Amino acid sequence: MRPSDEIPFEQGDYSDVALMLASVREWPAEEFARELDARVQRRFGRQGGAAGGAAGRRPRRPGRMLRWVLGPASAAVAAGVAAVIVLSAQGPASPSRNGALTGHGSSQPSQLVLHAHANRAPAGSKPRFQGLGAPVVTPAVHAPSKSAGASLSSNSGASSLGASGTSSFNTAGVNATSAAPVIPGAKQIQSAQISLATPNQHVDQVALEVIGVVSLEHGTVQSSQITSGTSSSGGGYASFLLSFPTTNLQDALNRLSRLQFAALSSRTDGSQNVSGAYNADERQLTNAKDLRLALLKQLAAATTQQQIDSIDAQLKLATAQIAHWQAVLAALQHRISYSNVSVQINAGGLPILPVVHNSSFFTLGRASHDALRVLVVSAGVALIALAVALPVALLVALLMWLWVWRRQRRREHALDSAA
Amino acid sequence: MADREQKGAGWERFEALYRSSRDDLYAYVLTLLRDRSAAEDVTALAFERAYARQRSFDRRRGEERAWLFGIARNAALDELRRRRRSASLVAEPQELEGDTLAQPGSDDEELAQRREAVREALGALSPRERELIALKFHAGLTNAELANVLGVSESNAGTLVHRAVQKLRRAVNAPV
């Protein structure tokens, strides 16, 4: 007989079996039935309700399992929201640290990362574009200060930087006067990286502004690449590798950070202390010169042709060494005297126009700007919270499914092994 | 006010379910556990759980009776698991003795022999087959409800019941 032939009728076909089983059917004892009736009438009240054994266990409240499932997920969401709030709260606190980038160098001079927001209201109220990463534009007018670098250097602790120590300052959206620490008297190679953001249609103008700064600060363009985007959504890109006299570096960086059509996304100032290498090269050069001088004296005192030839050969070697070390020193000095600056201009993203607050009164523009900021931050918080909560919720759901599946499997196994 | 009325209606429905299912549920659980004391405990626990979970009942997923037997089944299987874990502390499941059972009506010798043959035939079935028989004939579930309780398809449930019945018939009619 095939399995398909075995499909029975619902009723009627089993009447003989039903009669047979009715004769051996078990009935509950009267005492138990009475007790259970009483418990049901009491609606399973706690008093005297526990019949012992399995029935004596406390029943689960409805929704308890649901809370157990949703508990970790909601905790994860709360943790994500809290993390985002903490991260976002760190941002607005930073503008008050305008120009206060001191006191950190002695603790961790080699890798100091400061997060601050742009605090650069345009002096001439020119239209400026504020990147999404720099949320606050304060009304304070900040004048470029050349002394900022000096104040940093005095606090950063020269002794903590080794002979070949390097330091890097990443100042995303920071005011333009921040710089890597300069150690007085030390030979340092300085460099900087600047990332600018601008609307797609202004990439060329920003590139022209960069060239203008190079001309103004007596720098040179070592390499450049400009890609114009065709769509309004982005695609434009430009990169420059510039070289400035180190004495003009801070002014150049300040100018590059304050371009008319671009907003500063990030700025990294780096410095490398090469005093040790410079001094060593100088010693080598001095030694070579001393050797040459000594050889010249020996040559003057030489009497035989053989001595003259030998000293002459050594002189040639010493002269070559002097030339070598002079070239090395000159190259190093050039790297010290001229600093490389890498500039990247990225287009894309809808810039948020800053509102210059000329007064503390309520204005429609100010309110709409604040509302837009709130919306952007809220959307960011929601997105990050979702990114945290979704995998956690999926994981919890998977674990729950596994737990239920495993429990059911154990139950079925218990039935199978009951034989 | 409306909430109170809703609760009152829910209680009446539960009470009706209890009245109509108490004995059947006990018979079913006893078939699974084969232990009167444990069957009483699990029966009470099943009703208590059903009462506590009234709101989780969804009529679209089946009748209340099938839902109740599903709860009882899980409780009984949990009891079997618990019994397995504490096997050393618990006596072996007692075999049901015909003499000690409460049976309605009078009994003559031939009928007693017949009952004994049925009990032996039931004992020869596997636990799953016994459960199917109990769900079908003690609980009176339809194949659809039975499938819902066991977590199988309706046609599969029908096939399984049919096989169990055939096996029971053969066992009862087998020469001693």
XYZ file of C-alpha atoms in Angstrom:
595
model
C 0.000 0.000 0.000
C 1.312 3.385 -0.907
C 1.317 6.176 1.677
C -1.184 8.110 -0.403
C -3.607 5.213 -0.083
C -3.401 5.398 3.656
C -5.108 8.774 4.025
C -7.999 7.944 6.303
C -11.423 9.413 6.742
C -11.852 11.892 9.529
C -14.770 10.127 11.130
C -16.656 6.878 10.913
C -13.802 4.719 9.847
C -12.505 4.409 13.398
C -15.723 3.748 15.272
C -14.579 0.299 16.350
C -11.311 1.717 17.687
C -13.141 4.526 19.431
C -15.391 2.004 21.202
C -12.413 -0.134 22.051
C -10.503 2.762 23.549
C -13.496 4.101 25.423
C -13.608 0.887 27.391
C -10.073 1.381 28.667
C -10.146 5.132 28.993
C -8.661 6.577 32.172
C -10.674 8.997 34.239
C -9.342 11.426 36.804
C -9.788 10.546 40.438
C -12.727 12.281 42.066
C -10.533 13.889 44.706
C -8.231 15.389 42.068
C -11.181 16.534 39.980
C -12.733 18.278 42.973
C -9.466 19.932 43.904
C -8.870 21.121 40.355
C -12.441 22.420 40.108
C -11.861 24.406 43.260
C -8.614 25.850 41.950
C -10.241 26.854 38.714
C -13.077 28.498 40.659
C -10.450 30.435 42.605
C -8.943 31.285 39.238
C -5.706 29.649 40.271
C -5.217 31.878 43.292
C -1.981 31.343 45.114
C -3.558 30.145 48.357
C -3.304 26.361 48.432
C -3.048 26.321 44.692
C 0.195 24.482 44.415
C -0.515 20.846 43.904
C 3.154 20.028 44.201
C 5.491 18.730 41.574
C 5.163 20.208 38.149
C 1.857 21.896 38.876
C 3.309 23.680 41.868
C 5.596 25.769 39.766
C 4.713 29.371 39.271
C 3.169 30.022 35.880
C 4.833 32.470 33.585
C 3.205 35.817 33.243
C 1.984 36.684 29.795
C 4.430 38.874 27.976
C 7.355 37.832 30.126
C 8.973 36.041 27.239
C 8.380 39.035 25.025
C 10.100 41.278 27.518
C 12.953 38.800 27.725
C 13.341 38.987 23.964
C 12.942 42.712 23.645
C 15.043 43.502 26.687
C 18.487 43.100 25.092
C 17.350 44.760 21.885
C 16.028 47.799 23.679
C 19.166 47.905 25.789
C 21.267 47.864 22.644
C 19.216 50.678 21.158
C 19.602 52.675 24.340
C 23.343 52.044 24.369
C 23.635 53.145 20.755
C 21.666 56.314 21.404
C 23.748 57.046 24.496
C 26.985 56.528 22.563
C 25.845 58.851 19.822
C 24.759 61.471 22.320
C 28.123 61.281 24.065
C 29.954 61.553 20.763
C 27.858 64.430 19.583
C 28.157 66.145 22.970
C 31.916 66.214 22.589
C 31.582 68.343 19.482
C 29.846 71.439 20.822
C 32.155 71.497 23.829
C 35.162 72.025 21.667
C 34.546 75.491 20.263
C 35.191 76.934 23.681
C 38.717 75.672 23.313
C 39.474 78.167 20.636
C 43.221 78.643 20.607
C 43.619 76.553 23.712
C 45.537 73.728 22.170
C 48.082 73.733 24.913
C 48.973 71.443 27.741
C 48.700 68.212 25.802
C 52.112 67.918 24.320
C 53.826 66.785 27.456
C 51.490 63.881 27.990
C 51.243 62.445 24.520
C 53.275 64.518 22.202
C 53.759 61.976 19.494
C 50.111 61.500 18.588
C 47.850 64.255 19.658
C 44.476 64.473 18.022
C 42.307 67.414 18.813
C 38.710 67.714 17.743
C 37.412 71.175 17.516
C 34.965 73.014 15.414
C 35.527 75.809 13.063
C 35.505 79.075 14.826
C 36.043 81.311 11.934
C 33.428 83.771 11.096
C 34.198 85.447 7.849
C 35.529 88.855 8.481
C 34.118 90.290 5.350
C 30.840 88.380 5.573
C 31.700 86.622 2.349
C 29.680 83.550 1.532
C 31.431 80.593 3.051
C 30.478 76.974 2.988
C 30.409 75.014 6.138
C 31.032 71.293 5.825
C 28.697 68.819 7.442
C 31.352 67.794 9.891
C 31.689 71.277 11.344
C 28.377 72.000 12.874
C 28.869 75.315 14.624
C 29.868 78.677 13.326
C 30.237 81.109 16.143
C 30.095 84.866 15.719
C 33.531 85.431 17.151
C 35.885 86.932 14.649
C 39.168 85.149 14.830
C 42.235 86.946 13.678
C 45.065 84.844 12.339
C 47.694 84.545 14.982
C 51.234 83.643 14.278
C 51.936 83.251 17.936
C 49.715 80.212 18.209
C 52.417 77.951 16.952
C 54.854 79.411 19.384
C 52.535 78.901 22.295
C 52.101 75.326 21.287
C 55.779 74.749 21.049
C 56.376 76.115 24.484
C 53.852 73.771 25.987
C 54.420 70.685 24.011
C 57.683 69.881 25.696
C 60.750 69.680 23.570
C 62.357 67.138 25.825
C 59.592 64.661 25.201
C 60.317 64.601 21.522
C 63.207 62.438 20.644
C 65.924 63.277 18.180
C 63.906 61.749 15.418
C 60.544 62.184 16.995
C 57.509 63.026 14.961
C 54.285 64.610 15.909
C 51.028 64.992 14.134
C 48.088 67.258 14.822
C 44.826 66.441 13.234
C 42.581 69.412 13.599
C 39.384 68.591 11.766
C 37.473 71.778 11.381
C 39.775 73.558 13.772
C 40.662 77.186 13.550
C 43.476 77.867 11.217
C 46.063 78.928 13.764
C 46.719 75.493 15.221
C 49.971 73.891 14.226
C 52.394 71.161 15.098
C 54.733 72.009 17.964
C 57.897 73.828 16.997
C 60.887 73.164 19.204
C 63.106 76.216 19.513
C 66.563 75.599 18.114
C 65.671 72.183 16.841
C 65.939 71.146 13.228
C 62.473 70.123 12.188
C 60.862 69.022 8.980
C 57.326 70.293 8.919
C 54.480 69.159 6.757
C 50.741 69.532 6.624
C 47.692 67.981 5.035
C 44.580 69.968 4.430
C 41.274 68.620 3.286
C 38.724 71.060 1.954
C 35.087 70.619 1.052
C 33.281 72.639 -1.533
C 30.210 72.381 -3.741
C 30.864 70.667 -7.008
C 30.617 73.800 -9.118
C 33.286 75.590 -7.073
C 36.125 73.082 -7.383
C 37.851 75.106 -10.084
C 37.513 78.324 -8.134
C 38.953 76.729 -5.035
C 41.836 75.378 -7.105
C 42.514 78.901 -8.352
C 42.435 80.166 -4.793
C 45.012 77.565 -3.801
C 47.279 78.679 -6.632
C 46.831 82.233 -5.446
C 47.982 81.332 -1.953
C 51.033 79.573 -3.390
C 51.947 82.691 -5.289
C 51.357 84.932 -2.323
C 53.460 82.866 0.074
C 56.318 82.242 -2.372
C 55.606 78.569 -2.610
C 55.749 76.140 -5.478
C 53.310 73.619 -6.856
C 55.082 70.289 -7.072
C 52.124 68.411 -8.483
C 48.444 68.975 -9.012
C 45.389 67.179 -10.241
C 42.001 68.735 -10.866
C 38.911 66.775 -11.850
C 35.750 68.693 -12.580
C 32.517 66.949 -11.702
C 29.694 67.040 -14.191
C 26.802 66.449 -11.859
C 25.635 68.605 -9.017
C 25.803 65.698 -6.610
C 29.576 65.568 -6.595
C 32.457 64.014 -8.414
C 34.730 67.018 -8.511
C 38.114 66.550 -6.966
C 41.436 68.322 -6.814
C 44.706 67.576 -5.099
C 47.856 69.609 -4.788
C 51.266 68.911 -3.441
C 52.715 72.280 -2.494
C 56.010 73.434 -1.071
C 56.313 76.554 1.056
C 59.234 78.192 2.790
C 58.944 77.016 6.366
C 58.885 80.581 7.574
C 55.735 81.144 5.547
C 54.159 77.814 6.366
C 51.756 78.982 9.062
C 50.574 81.927 7.013
C 50.071 79.677 4.012
C 48.131 77.138 6.051
C 45.987 79.857 7.536
C 45.193 81.205 4.116
C 44.452 77.740 2.758
C 42.139 77.124 5.680
C 40.171 80.276 4.975
C 39.454 80.057 1.297
C 36.380 81.825 0.142
C 34.650 78.962 -1.604
C 35.728 76.040 0.541
C 35.257 74.838 4.073
C 38.007 73.183 6.028
C 37.240 69.515 6.554
C 40.412 68.508 8.291
C 43.907 69.747 8.812
C 46.857 67.686 9.936
C 50.084 69.385 10.908
C 53.124 67.171 11.213
C 56.639 67.788 12.360
C 59.669 65.590 12.479
C 62.619 66.430 14.657
C 65.764 65.722 12.641
C 68.235 67.472 14.917
C 70.025 64.216 15.617
C 70.414 63.326 11.987
C 71.457 66.864 11.100
C 74.097 66.980 13.809
C 75.416 63.567 12.821
C 75.713 64.634 9.202
C 77.465 67.807 10.288
C 79.943 65.788 12.340
C 80.637 63.565 9.379
C 81.303 66.628 7.254
C 83.597 68.134 9.856
C 85.466 64.859 10.198
C 85.914 64.692 6.439
C 87.210 68.254 6.363
C 89.598 67.571 9.240
C 90.840 64.492 7.446
C 91.425 66.468 4.283
C 93.326 69.135 6.221
C 95.502 66.519 7.869
C 96.173 64.890 4.520
C 97.174 68.223 3.023
C 99.677 68.706 5.848
C 101.034 65.212 5.255
C 101.276 65.985 1.556
C 103.340 69.069 2.276
C 105.722 67.002 4.365
C 105.929 64.111 1.917
C 109.381 63.390 0.459
C 108.961 60.402 -1.834
C 106.844 60.008 -4.908
C 105.200 56.948 -3.418
C 104.044 58.912 -0.340
C 102.740 61.709 -2.547
C 100.694 59.271 -4.660
C 99.230 57.556 -1.620
C 98.242 60.816 0.078
C 96.867 62.131 -3.185
C 94.546 59.151 -3.484
C 93.356 59.582 0.093
C 92.783 63.274 -0.577
C 90.538 62.457 -3.497
C 88.564 60.103 -1.267
C 88.254 62.734 1.490
C 87.168 65.341 -1.036
C 84.487 63.020 -2.341
C 83.290 62.390 1.206
C 83.105 66.120 1.864
C 81.043 66.605 -1.268
C 78.753 63.728 -0.276
C 78.086 65.027 3.220
C 77.608 68.535 1.937
C 74.974 67.275 -0.472
C 73.253 65.287 2.290
C 73.240 68.311 4.550
C 71.989 70.563 1.800
C 69.129 68.178 1.027
C 68.221 67.969 4.686
C 68.419 71.705 5.042
C 66.132 72.089 2.052
C 63.600 69.779 3.624
C 63.837 71.826 6.785
C 63.578 75.143 5.006
C 60.729 74.111 2.757
C 57.665 72.328 3.992
C 55.379 70.143 1.955
C 51.673 70.741 2.125
C 49.172 68.329 0.668
C 45.825 69.875 -0.210
C 42.780 67.862 -1.158
C 39.587 69.422 -2.379
C 36.528 67.218 -2.290
C 33.230 68.141 -3.806
C 29.926 66.651 -2.920
C 27.305 66.705 -0.219
C 24.874 69.496 0.330
C 26.669 72.203 2.239
C 24.861 73.891 5.036
C 25.158 77.585 4.779
C 26.292 79.088 8.020
C 24.378 81.870 9.580
C 26.425 84.741 10.846
C 24.888 85.831 14.098
C 25.193 89.524 14.408
C 22.994 89.684 17.453
C 21.622 87.439 20.125
C 18.007 88.038 19.114
C 15.774 85.487 17.531
C 15.784 85.514 13.753
C 13.994 83.324 11.288
C 17.213 82.356 9.540
C 18.848 81.447 12.814
C 15.876 79.377 13.892
C 15.688 77.529 10.591
C 19.410 76.866 10.747
C 19.092 75.461 14.237
C 16.119 73.380 13.167
C 18.070 72.006 10.230
C 20.965 71.173 12.518
C 18.640 69.388 14.923
C 17.154 67.405 12.066
C 20.565 66.427 10.724
C 21.834 65.381 14.149
C 18.623 63.516 14.910
C 18.832 61.666 11.633
C 22.435 60.774 12.385
C 21.545 59.547 15.843
C 18.687 57.493 14.485
C 20.859 56.022 11.757
C 23.654 55.029 14.114
C 21.207 53.667 16.654
C 19.594 51.620 13.917
C 22.965 50.384 12.751
C 23.682 49.189 16.270
C 20.241 47.873 17.088
C 19.480 46.014 13.904
C 22.310 43.449 14.087
C 21.706 42.999 17.797
C 18.011 42.455 17.237
C 18.731 39.967 14.469
C 21.186 38.148 16.692
C 18.701 38.031 19.557
C 15.990 36.782 17.218
C 18.320 34.097 15.899
C 19.292 33.032 19.412
C 15.640 32.954 20.427
C 14.767 30.828 17.430
C 17.632 28.475 18.202
C 16.572 28.280 21.823
C 12.953 27.464 20.922
C 14.050 24.952 18.304
C 16.407 23.252 20.711
C 13.794 23.109 23.456
C 11.244 21.594 21.125
C 13.773 19.096 19.912
C 14.550 18.085 23.477
C 10.879 17.655 24.165
C 10.429 15.412 21.168
C 13.485 13.470 22.194
C 12.013 13.030 25.639
C 8.888 11.549 24.072
C 10.897 9.209 21.877
C 12.979 8.001 24.769
C 9.953 7.545 27.002
C 9.491 4.056 25.618
C -16.157 48.820 32.416
C -15.650 47.345 28.970
C -12.433 45.791 30.186
C -14.264 44.130 33.046
C -16.882 42.775 30.671
C -14.159 41.481 28.406
C -12.490 39.762 31.327
C -15.809 38.262 32.371
C -16.414 36.893 28.898
C -12.891 35.529 28.788
C -13.390 33.774 32.074
C -16.642 32.230 30.942
C -14.985 30.967 27.810
C -12.126 29.505 29.778
C -14.471 27.857 32.234
C -16.407 26.287 29.391
C -13.177 25.046 27.885
C -12.171 23.620 31.232
C -15.481 21.824 31.732
C -15.379 20.284 28.270
C -11.713 19.328 28.299
C -10.730 18.379 31.825
C -11.236 14.649 31.581
C -9.984 14.403 28.018
C -6.870 16.351 28.860
C -6.179 14.142 31.827
C -6.590 11.018 29.725
C -4.235 12.387 27.105
C -1.564 13.431 29.605
C -1.836 10.104 31.388
C -1.273 8.346 28.086
C 1.950 10.311 27.655
C 3.265 10.056 31.190
C 1.727 6.748 32.351
C 1.846 8.033 35.881
C -1.333 9.146 37.629
C 0.292 11.549 40.058
C 2.375 13.255 37.386
C -0.617 13.345 35.052
C -2.672 15.158 37.680
C 0.104 17.681 38.243
C 0.598 18.305 34.548
C -3.136 18.556 33.897
C -3.467 21.216 36.582
C -0.389 22.998 35.286
C -1.716 22.978 31.732
C -4.972 24.610 32.783
C -3.107 27.138 34.890
C -0.859 28.029 31.971
C -3.806 28.217 29.617
C -5.540 30.557 32.029
C -2.452 32.741 32.289
C -1.986 32.806 28.522
C -5.548 33.398 27.477
C -4.593 36.564 25.654
C -1.987 34.790 23.561
C -4.636 32.555 22.048
C -5.212 33.313 18.397
C -8.348 31.807 16.929
C -6.919 32.105 13.438
C -4.324 29.493 14.335
C -6.834 26.894 15.480
C -9.489 26.056 18.010
C -9.088 26.631 21.711
C -9.142 22.928 22.366
C -6.173 22.286 20.109
C -4.369 25.202 21.708
C -5.005 23.753 25.177
C -3.760 20.319 24.180
C -0.660 21.932 22.723
C 0.068 23.529 26.069
C -0.569 20.235 27.829
C 1.704 18.421 25.422
C 4.592 20.786 26.069
C 4.048 20.540 29.810
C 3.947 16.745 29.633
C 7.096 16.566 27.522
C 8.835 18.923 29.941
C 7.786 16.582 32.736
C 9.237 13.648 30.799
C 12.498 15.555 30.374
C 12.559 16.442 34.046
C 11.915 12.849 34.927
C 14.774 11.738 32.698
C 17.165 14.191 34.318
C 16.259 13.043 37.822
C 15.887 9.408 36.884
C 17.767 8.245 39.929
C 15.468 10.105 42.276
C 12.192 9.124 40.728
C 10.743 5.675 40.555
C 10.115 4.074 37.220
C 6.861 5.174 35.645
C 4.203 2.984 37.028
C 2.346 0.797 34.616
C -1.317 1.359 34.771
C -3.033 -1.506 36.442
C -6.477 -2.348 35.233
C -7.700 -3.229 38.694
C -6.980 0.165 40.136
C -8.602 2.190 37.432
C -11.927 3.847 37.921
C -14.156 2.293 35.345
C -17.736 3.138 34.764
C -20.281 0.363 34.532
C -20.157 -3.359 35.359
C -17.647 -5.750 33.981
C -17.730 -9.423 33.175
C -14.849 -11.759 32.544
C -14.906 -11.559 28.752
C -15.066 -7.821 28.815
C -12.183 -7.738 31.263
C -10.114 -9.888 28.956
C -10.985 -7.662 26.063
C -9.895 -4.568 27.985
C -6.686 -6.220 29.002
C -5.982 -7.033 25.365
C -6.561 -3.410 24.396
C -4.279 -2.187 27.176
C -1.569 -4.572 26.101
C -1.969 -3.460 22.518
C -1.681 0.144 23.565
C 1.393 -0.715 25.596
C 2.941 -2.267 22.524
C 2.652 0.976 20.619
C 5.438 3.496 20.606
C 4.973 6.658 22.696
C 4.335 8.697 19.576
C 1.685 6.294 18.378
C 0.069 6.261 21.793
C 0.050 10.047 21.742
C -1.606 10.068 18.335
C -4.271 7.661 19.508
C -4.888 9.736 22.631
C -5.097 13.015 20.723
C -7.441 11.503 18.201
C -9.752 9.511 20.460
C -9.438 11.024 23.920
C -9.048 14.651 22.877
C -11.245 14.263 19.808
C -9.074 16.527 17.699
C -9.533 16.734 13.972
C -6.608 15.962 11.739
C -6.038 19.688 11.223
C -5.967 20.364 14.961
C -3.811 17.348 15.521
C -1.388 18.584 12.907
C -1.305 21.937 14.642
C -0.478 20.363 17.988
C 2.203 18.071 16.604
C 3.676 20.584 14.180
C 3.183 18.443 11.094
C 1.077 18.820 7.978
C -2.558 17.814 8.033
C -2.132 15.010 5.548
C 0.862 13.742 7.440
C -1.145 13.772 10.650
C -3.889 11.772 9.002
C -1.403 9.234 7.711
C 0.247 8.873 11.085
C -3.083 8.368 12.836
C -4.134 5.818 10.297
C -0.956 3.833 10.724
C -1.240 3.937 14.500
C -4.846 2.767 14.337
C -3.957 -0.057 11.989
C -1.169 -1.132 14.268
C -3.493 -1.029 17.264
C -6.086 -3.075 15.443
C -3.549 -5.691 14.481
C -2.206 -5.813 18.041
C -5.657 -6.225 19.542
C -6.659 -8.933 17.109
C -3.388 -10.760 17.286
C -3.660 -14.268 18.792
C -2.356 -14.411 22.372
